[in-house]
mmCIF file of C-alpha atoms in Angstrom:
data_model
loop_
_atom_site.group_PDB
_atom_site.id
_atom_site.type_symbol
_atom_site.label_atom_id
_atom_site.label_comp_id
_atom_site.label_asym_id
_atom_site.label_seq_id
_atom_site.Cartn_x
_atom_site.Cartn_y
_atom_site.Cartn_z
ATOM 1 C CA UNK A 1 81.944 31.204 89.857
ATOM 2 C CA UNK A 2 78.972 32.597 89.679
ATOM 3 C CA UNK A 3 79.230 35.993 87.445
ATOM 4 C CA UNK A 4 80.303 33.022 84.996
ATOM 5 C CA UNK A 5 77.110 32.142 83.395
ATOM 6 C CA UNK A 6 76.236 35.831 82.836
ATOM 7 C CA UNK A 7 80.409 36.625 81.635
ATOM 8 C CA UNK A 8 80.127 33.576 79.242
ATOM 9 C CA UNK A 9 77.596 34.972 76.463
ATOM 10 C CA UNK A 10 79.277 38.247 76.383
ATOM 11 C CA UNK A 11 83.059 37.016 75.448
ATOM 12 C CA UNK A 12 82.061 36.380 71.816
ATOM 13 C CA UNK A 13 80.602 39.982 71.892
ATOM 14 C CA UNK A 14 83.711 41.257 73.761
ATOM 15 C CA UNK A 15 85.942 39.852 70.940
ATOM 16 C CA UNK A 16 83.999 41.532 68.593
ATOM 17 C CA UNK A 17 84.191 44.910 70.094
ATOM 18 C CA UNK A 18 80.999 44.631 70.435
ATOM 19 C CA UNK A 19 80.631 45.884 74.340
ATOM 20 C CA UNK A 20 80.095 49.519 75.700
ATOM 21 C CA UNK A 21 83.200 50.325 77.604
ATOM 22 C CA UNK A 22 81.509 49.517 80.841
ATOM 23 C CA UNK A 23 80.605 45.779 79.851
ATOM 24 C CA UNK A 24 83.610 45.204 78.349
ATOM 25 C CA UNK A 25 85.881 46.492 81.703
ATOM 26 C CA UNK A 26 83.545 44.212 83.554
ATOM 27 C CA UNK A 27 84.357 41.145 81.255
ATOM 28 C CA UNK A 28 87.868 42.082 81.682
ATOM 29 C CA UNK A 29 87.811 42.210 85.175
ATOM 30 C CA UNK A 30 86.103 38.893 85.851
ATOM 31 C CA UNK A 31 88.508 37.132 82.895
ATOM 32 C CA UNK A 32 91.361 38.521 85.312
ATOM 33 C CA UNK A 33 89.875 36.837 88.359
ATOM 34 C CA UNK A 34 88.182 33.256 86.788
ATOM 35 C CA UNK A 35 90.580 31.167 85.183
ATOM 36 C CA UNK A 36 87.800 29.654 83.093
ATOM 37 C CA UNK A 37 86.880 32.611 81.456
ATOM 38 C CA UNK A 38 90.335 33.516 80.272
ATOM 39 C CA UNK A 39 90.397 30.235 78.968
ATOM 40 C CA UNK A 40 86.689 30.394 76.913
ATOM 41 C CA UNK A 41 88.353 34.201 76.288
ATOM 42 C CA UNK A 42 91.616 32.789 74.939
ATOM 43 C CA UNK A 43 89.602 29.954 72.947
ATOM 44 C CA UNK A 44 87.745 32.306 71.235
ATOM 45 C CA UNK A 45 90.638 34.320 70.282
ATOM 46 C CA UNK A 46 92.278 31.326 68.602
ATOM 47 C CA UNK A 47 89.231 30.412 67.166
ATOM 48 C CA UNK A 48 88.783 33.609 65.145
ATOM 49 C CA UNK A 49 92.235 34.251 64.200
ATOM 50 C CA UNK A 50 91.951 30.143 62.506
ATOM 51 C CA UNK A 51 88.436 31.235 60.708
ATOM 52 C CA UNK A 52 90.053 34.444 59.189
ATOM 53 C CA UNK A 53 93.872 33.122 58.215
ATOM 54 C CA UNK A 54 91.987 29.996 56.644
ATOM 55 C CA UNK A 55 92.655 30.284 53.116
ATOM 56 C CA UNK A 56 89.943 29.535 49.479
ATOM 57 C CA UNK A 57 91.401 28.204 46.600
ATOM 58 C CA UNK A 58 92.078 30.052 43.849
ATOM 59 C CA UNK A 59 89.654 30.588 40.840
ATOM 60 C CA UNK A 60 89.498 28.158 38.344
ATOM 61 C CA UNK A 61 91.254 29.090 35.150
ATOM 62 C CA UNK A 62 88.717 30.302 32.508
ATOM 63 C CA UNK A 63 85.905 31.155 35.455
ATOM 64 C CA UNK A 64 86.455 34.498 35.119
ATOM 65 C CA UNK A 65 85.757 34.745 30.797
ATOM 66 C CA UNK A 66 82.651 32.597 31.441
ATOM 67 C CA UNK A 67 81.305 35.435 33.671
ATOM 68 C CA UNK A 68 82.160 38.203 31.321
ATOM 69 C CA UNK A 69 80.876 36.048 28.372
ATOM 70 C CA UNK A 70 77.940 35.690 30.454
ATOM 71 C CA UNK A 71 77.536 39.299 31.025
ATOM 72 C CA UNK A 72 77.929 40.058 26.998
ATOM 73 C CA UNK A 73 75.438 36.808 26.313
ATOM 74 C CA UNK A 74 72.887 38.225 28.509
ATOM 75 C CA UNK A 75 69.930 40.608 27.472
ATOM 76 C CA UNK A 76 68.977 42.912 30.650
ATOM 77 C CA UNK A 77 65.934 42.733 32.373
ATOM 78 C CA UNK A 78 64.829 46.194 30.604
ATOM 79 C CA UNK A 79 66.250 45.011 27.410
ATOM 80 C CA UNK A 80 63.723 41.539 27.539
ATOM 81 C CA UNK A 81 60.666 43.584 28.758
ATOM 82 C CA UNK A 82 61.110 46.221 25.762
ATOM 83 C CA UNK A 83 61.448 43.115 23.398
ATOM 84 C CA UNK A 84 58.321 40.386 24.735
ATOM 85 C CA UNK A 85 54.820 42.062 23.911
ATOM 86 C CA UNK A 86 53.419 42.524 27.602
ATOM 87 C CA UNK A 87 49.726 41.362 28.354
ATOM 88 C CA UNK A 88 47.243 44.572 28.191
ATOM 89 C CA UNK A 89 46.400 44.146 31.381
ATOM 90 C CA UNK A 90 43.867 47.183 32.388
ATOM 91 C CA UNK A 91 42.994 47.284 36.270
ATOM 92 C CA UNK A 92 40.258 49.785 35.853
ATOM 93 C CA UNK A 93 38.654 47.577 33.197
ATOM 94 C CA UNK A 94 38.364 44.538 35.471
ATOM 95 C CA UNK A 95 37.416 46.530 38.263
ATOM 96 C CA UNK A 96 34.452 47.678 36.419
ATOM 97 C CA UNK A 97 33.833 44.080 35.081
ATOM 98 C CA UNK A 98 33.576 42.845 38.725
ATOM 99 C CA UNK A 99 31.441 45.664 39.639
ATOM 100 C CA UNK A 100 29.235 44.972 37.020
ATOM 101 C CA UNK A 101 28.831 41.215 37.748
ATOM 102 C CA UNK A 102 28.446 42.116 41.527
ATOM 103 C CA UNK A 103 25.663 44.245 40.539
ATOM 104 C CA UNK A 104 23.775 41.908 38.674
ATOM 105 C CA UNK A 105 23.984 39.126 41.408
ATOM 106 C CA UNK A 106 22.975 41.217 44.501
ATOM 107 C CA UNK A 107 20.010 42.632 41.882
ATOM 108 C CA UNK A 108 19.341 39.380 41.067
ATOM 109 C CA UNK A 109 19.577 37.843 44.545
ATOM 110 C CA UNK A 110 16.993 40.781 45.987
ATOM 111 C CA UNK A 111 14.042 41.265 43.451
ATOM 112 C CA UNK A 112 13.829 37.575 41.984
ATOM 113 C CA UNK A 113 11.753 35.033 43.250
ATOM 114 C CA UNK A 114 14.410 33.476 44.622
ATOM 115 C CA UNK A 115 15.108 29.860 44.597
ATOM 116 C CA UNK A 116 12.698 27.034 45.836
ATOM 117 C CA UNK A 117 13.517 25.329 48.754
ATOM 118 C CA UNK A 118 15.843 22.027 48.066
ATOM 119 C CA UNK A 119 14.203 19.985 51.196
ATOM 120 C CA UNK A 120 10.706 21.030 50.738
ATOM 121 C CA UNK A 121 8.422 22.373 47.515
ATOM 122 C CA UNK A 122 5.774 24.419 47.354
ATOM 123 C CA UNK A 123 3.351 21.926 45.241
ATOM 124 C CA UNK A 124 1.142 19.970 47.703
ATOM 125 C CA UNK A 125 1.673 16.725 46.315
ATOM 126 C CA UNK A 126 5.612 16.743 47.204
ATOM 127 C CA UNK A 127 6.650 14.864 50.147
ATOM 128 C CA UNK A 128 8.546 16.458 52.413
ATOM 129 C CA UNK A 129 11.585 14.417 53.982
ATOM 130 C CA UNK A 130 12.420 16.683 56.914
ATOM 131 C CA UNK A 131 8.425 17.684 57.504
ATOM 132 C CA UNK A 132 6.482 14.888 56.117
ATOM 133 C CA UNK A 133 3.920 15.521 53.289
ATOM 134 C CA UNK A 134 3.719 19.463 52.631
ATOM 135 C CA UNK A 135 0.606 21.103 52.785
ATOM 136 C CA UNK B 1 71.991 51.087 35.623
ATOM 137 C CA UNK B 2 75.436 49.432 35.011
ATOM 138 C CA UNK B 3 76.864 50.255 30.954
ATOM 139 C CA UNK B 4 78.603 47.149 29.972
ATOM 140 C CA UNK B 5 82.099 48.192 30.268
ATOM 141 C CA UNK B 6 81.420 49.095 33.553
ATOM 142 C CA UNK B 7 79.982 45.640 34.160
ATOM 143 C CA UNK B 8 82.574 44.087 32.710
ATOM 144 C CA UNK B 9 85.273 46.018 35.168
ATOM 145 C CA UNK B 10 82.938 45.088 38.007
ATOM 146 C CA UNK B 11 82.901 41.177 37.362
ATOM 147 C CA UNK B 12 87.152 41.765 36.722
ATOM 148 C CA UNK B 13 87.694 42.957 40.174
ATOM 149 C CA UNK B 14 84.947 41.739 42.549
ATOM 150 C CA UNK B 15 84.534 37.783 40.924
ATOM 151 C CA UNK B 16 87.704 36.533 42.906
ATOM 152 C CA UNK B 17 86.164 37.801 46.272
ATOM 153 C CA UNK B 18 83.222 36.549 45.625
ATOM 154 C CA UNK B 19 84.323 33.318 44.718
ATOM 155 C CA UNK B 20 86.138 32.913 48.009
ATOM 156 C CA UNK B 21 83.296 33.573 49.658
ATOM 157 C CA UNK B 22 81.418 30.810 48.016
ATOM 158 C CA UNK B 23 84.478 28.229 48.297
ATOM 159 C CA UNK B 24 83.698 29.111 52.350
ATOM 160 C CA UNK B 25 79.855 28.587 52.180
ATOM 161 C CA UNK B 26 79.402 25.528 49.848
ATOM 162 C CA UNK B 27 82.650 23.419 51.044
ATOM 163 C CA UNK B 28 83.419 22.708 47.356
ATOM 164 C CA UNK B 29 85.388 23.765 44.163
ATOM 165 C CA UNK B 30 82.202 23.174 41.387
ATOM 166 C CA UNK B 31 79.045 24.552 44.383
ATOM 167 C CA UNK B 32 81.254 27.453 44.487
ATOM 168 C CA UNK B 33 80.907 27.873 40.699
ATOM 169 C CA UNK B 34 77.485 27.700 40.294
ATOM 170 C CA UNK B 35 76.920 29.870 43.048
ATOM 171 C CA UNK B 36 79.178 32.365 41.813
ATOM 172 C CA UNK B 37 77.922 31.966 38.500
ATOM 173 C CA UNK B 38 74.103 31.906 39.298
ATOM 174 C CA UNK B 39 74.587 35.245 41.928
ATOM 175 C CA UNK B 40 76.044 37.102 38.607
ATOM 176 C CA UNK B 41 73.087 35.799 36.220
ATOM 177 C CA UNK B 42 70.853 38.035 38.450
ATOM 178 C CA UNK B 43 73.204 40.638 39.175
ATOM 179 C CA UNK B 44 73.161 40.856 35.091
ATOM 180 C CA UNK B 45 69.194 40.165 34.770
ATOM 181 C CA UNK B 46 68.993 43.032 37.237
ATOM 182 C CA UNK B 47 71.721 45.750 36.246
ATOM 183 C CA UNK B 48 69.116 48.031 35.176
ATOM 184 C CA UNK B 49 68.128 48.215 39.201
ATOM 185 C CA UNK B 50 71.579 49.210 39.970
ATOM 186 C CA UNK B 51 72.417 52.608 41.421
ATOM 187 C CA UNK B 52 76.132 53.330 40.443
ATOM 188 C CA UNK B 53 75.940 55.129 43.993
ATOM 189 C CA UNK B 54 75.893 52.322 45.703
ATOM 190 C CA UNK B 55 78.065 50.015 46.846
ATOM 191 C CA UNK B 56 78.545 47.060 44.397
ATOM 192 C CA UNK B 57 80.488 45.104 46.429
ATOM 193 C CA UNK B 58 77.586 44.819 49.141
ATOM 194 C CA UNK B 59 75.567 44.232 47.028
ATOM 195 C CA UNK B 60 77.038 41.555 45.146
ATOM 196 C CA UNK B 61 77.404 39.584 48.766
ATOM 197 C CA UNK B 62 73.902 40.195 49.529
ATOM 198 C CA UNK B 63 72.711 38.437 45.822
ATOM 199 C CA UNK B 64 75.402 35.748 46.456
ATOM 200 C CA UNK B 65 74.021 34.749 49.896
ATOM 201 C CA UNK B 66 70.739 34.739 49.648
ATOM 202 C CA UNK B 67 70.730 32.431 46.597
ATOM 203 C CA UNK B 68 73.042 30.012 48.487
ATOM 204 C CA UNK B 69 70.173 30.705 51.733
ATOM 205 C CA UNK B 70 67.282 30.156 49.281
ATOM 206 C CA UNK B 71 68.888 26.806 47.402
ATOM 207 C CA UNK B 72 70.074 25.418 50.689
ATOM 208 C CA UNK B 73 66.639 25.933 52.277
ATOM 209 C CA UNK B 74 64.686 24.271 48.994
ATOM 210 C CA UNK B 75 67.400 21.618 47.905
ATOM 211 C CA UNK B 76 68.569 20.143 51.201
ATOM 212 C CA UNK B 77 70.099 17.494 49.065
ATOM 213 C CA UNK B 78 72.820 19.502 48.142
ATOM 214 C CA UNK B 79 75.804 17.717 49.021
ATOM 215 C CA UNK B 80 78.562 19.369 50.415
ATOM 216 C CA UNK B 81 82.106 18.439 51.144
ATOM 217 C CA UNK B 82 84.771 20.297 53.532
ATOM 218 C CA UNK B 83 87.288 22.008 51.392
ATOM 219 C CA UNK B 84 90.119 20.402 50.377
ATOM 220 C CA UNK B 85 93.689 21.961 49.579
ATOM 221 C CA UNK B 86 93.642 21.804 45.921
ATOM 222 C CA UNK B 87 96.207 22.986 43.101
ATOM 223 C CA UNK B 88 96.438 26.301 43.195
ATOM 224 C CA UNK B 89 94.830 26.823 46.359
ATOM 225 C CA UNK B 90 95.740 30.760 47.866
ATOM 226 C CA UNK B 91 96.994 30.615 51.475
ATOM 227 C CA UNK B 92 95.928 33.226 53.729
ATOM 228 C CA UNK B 93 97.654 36.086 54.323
ATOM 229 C CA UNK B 94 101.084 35.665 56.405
ATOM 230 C CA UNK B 95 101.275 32.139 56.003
ATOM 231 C CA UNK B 96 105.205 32.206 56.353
ATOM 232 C CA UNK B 97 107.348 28.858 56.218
ATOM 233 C CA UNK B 98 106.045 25.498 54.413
ATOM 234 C CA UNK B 99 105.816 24.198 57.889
ATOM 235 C CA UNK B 100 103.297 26.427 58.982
ATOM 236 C CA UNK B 101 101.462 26.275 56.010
ATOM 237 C CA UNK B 102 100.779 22.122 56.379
ATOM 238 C CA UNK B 103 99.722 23.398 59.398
ATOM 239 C CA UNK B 104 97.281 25.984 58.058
ATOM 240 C CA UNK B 105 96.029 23.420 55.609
ATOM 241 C CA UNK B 106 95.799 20.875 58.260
ATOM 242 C CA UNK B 107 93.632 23.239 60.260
ATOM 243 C CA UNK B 108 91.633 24.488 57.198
ATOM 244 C CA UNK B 109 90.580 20.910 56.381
ATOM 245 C CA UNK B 110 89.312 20.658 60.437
ATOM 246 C CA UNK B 111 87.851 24.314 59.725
ATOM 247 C CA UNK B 112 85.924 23.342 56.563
ATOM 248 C CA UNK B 113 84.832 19.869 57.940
ATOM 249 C CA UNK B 114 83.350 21.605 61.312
ATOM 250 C CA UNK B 115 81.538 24.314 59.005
ATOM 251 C CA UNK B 116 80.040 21.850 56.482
ATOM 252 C CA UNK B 117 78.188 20.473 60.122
ATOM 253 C CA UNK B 118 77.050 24.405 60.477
ATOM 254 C CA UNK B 119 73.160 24.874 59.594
ATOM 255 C CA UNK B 120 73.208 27.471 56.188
ATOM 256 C CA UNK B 121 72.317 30.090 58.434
ATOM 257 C CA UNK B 122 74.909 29.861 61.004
ATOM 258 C CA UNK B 123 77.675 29.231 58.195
ATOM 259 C CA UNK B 124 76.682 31.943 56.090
ATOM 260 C CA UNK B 125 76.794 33.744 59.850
ATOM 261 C CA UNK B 126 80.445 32.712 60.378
ATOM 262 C CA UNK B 127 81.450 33.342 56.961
ATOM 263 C CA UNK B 128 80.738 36.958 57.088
ATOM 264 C CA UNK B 129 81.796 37.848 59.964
ATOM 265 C CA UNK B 130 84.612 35.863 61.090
ATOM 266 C CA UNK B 131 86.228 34.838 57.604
ATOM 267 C CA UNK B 132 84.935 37.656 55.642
ATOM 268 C CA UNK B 133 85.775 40.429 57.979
ATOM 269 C CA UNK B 134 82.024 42.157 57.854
ATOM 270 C CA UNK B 135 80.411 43.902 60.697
ATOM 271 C CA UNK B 136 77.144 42.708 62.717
ATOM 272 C CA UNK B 137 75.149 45.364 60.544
ATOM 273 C CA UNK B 138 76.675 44.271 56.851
ATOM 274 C CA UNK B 139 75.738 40.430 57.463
ATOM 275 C CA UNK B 140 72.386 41.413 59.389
ATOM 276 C CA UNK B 141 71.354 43.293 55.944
ATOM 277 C CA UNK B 142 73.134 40.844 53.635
ATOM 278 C CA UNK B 143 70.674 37.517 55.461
ATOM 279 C CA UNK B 144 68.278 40.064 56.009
ATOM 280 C CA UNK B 145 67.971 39.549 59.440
ATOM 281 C CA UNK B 146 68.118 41.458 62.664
ATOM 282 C CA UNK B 147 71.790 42.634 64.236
ATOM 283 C CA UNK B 148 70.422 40.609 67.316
ATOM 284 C CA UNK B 149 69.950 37.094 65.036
ATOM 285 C CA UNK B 150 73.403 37.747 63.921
ATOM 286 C CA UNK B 151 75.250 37.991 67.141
ATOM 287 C CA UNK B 152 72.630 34.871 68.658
ATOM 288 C CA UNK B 153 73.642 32.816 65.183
ATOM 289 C CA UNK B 154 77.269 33.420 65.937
ATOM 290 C CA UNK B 155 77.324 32.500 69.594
ATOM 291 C CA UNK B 156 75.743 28.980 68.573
ATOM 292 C CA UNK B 157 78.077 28.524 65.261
ATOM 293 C CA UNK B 158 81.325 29.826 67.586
ATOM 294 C CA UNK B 159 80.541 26.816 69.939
ATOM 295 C CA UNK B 160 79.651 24.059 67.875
ATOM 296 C CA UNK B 161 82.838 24.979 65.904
ATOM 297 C CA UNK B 162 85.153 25.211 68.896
ATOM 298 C CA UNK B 163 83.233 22.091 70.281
ATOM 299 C CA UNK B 164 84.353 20.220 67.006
ATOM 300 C CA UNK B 165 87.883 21.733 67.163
ATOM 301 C CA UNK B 166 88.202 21.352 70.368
ATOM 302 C CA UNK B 167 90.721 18.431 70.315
ATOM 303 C CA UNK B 168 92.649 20.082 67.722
ATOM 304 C CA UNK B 169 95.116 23.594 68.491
ATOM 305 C CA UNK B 170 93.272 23.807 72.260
ATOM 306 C CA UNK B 171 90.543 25.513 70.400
#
């Protein structure tokens, strides 16, 4: 049929009560005419029901002390930081530190001579490789 | 923050629940342990955090899941078996006759063999919601994910598990 394809991905969201009253009356409807759809609708019941009646084993004997021994073992998170010495970390102090250094090399990097050239000196006798023999 | 009696109270009447829960997601008796017992370590590391107001029950699941999300994603070696009946084991509610239980444990060995095929997302999906009994909004906050994700996860776990059941109850 061909509502089917658009039905199909609301039927999980129809079992989940998961439809405004006008979708779900519309998925009802079509279930009520396509026998395919009642089917996927019926499959899906079944489905859920077997997910939520499946059963867990039970706890092992003894789990439950080992977690409250656990909680009596265990220093909080509060309880650790008050005991370990934290670093002296100061933000403003390495802020100021990076300034400083910033300083120095943009200082540096605008009055200085500045660095000679790495392909080609300023003596006459070096020989230039990109500009043969300097002037 | 949580005083220790009240922690102690806490771990007496949610730890059962919550190890159910991780029976469901790992597929195995010992998994289900560790991830019980790991999932408590930080609830304890992090009691100070804890708002009596709030619900500890939520967030207990939320801790629980994402550690079993975050140790499935970086140890995909984890291996995992479906569950098994085992001594002891707890049928589920209105299990009835002996009969019907064989057939309840019959089916929960097909149910815990189909989910242990699930991706960790989609079985932590199915878990919630359809074994669990939360809503769209509880799991989408517990996997920290949007409402959306949740009901897309669950359309795509829902038919791989009825296409692996199929044969078996006309699922």
């Amino acid at each position: 049929m061909m509502f089917c394809a658009v039905v199909e991905p609301l039927l999980d969201l129809y079992l989940d009560d998961r439809l405004v009253p006008v979708q779900a009356r519309w998925v009802e409807k079509h279930a009520a005419r396509c026998h395919a759809c009642a089917a996927k609708l019926a499959a899906g019941r079944r489905l859920k029901a077997a997910l939520r009646g499946t059963g867990a084993p039970a706890m092992p004997d003894g789990f439950k002390a080992r977690l409250l021994a656990l909680a009596q073992a265990m220093p909080s998170a509060k309880a650790l930081a008050e005991e370990l010495p934290s670093p002296d970390l100061r933000p403003s102090a390495a802020l100021a530190f990076g300034l400083a250094a910033l300083a120095v090399f943009v200082s540096g990097s605008l009055l200085g001579p500045g660095l000679p050239s790495q392909a080609c000196s300023d003596s006459g006798s070096s020989v230039c490789f990109f500009g043969g023999r300097d002037k | 923050m949580i005083a220790r009696e009240k922690l102690d109270e806490l771990i007496e009447t949610h730890s059962a629940k919550a190890y159910q829960a991780a029976c469901r997601l790992t597929g195995n008796q010992a998994d289900a342990c560790d991830l019980v017992q790991e999932a408590f370590l930080r609830i304890i590391e992090k009691k100070d955090l804890f708002d009596p107001g709030f619900d500890f029950g939520g967030w207990m699941y939320r801790i629980m899941f994402r550690v079993y999300l975050n140790s499935r994603r970086s140890r995909e070696r984890l291996r995992e078996v479906p569950l098994e009946p085992e001594a002891g084991s707890v049928p589920a509610a209105g299990a009835g006759s002996p009969e019907r239980a064989a057939e309840n444990s019959e089916l929960g060995r097909s149910i815990g063999a189909a989910l242990a095929g699930l991706p960790a997302e989609l079985r932590a999906c199915v878990v919630l919601v359809d074994m669990e009994g939360m809503d769209y909004e509880f799991a989408a906050e517990t996997l920290g994910c949007p409402v959306g994700s949740v009901a897309g996860r669950l359309f795509r776990a829902r038919r791989a598990l009825r296409a692996a059941l199929g044969p078996m109850e006309g699922i």
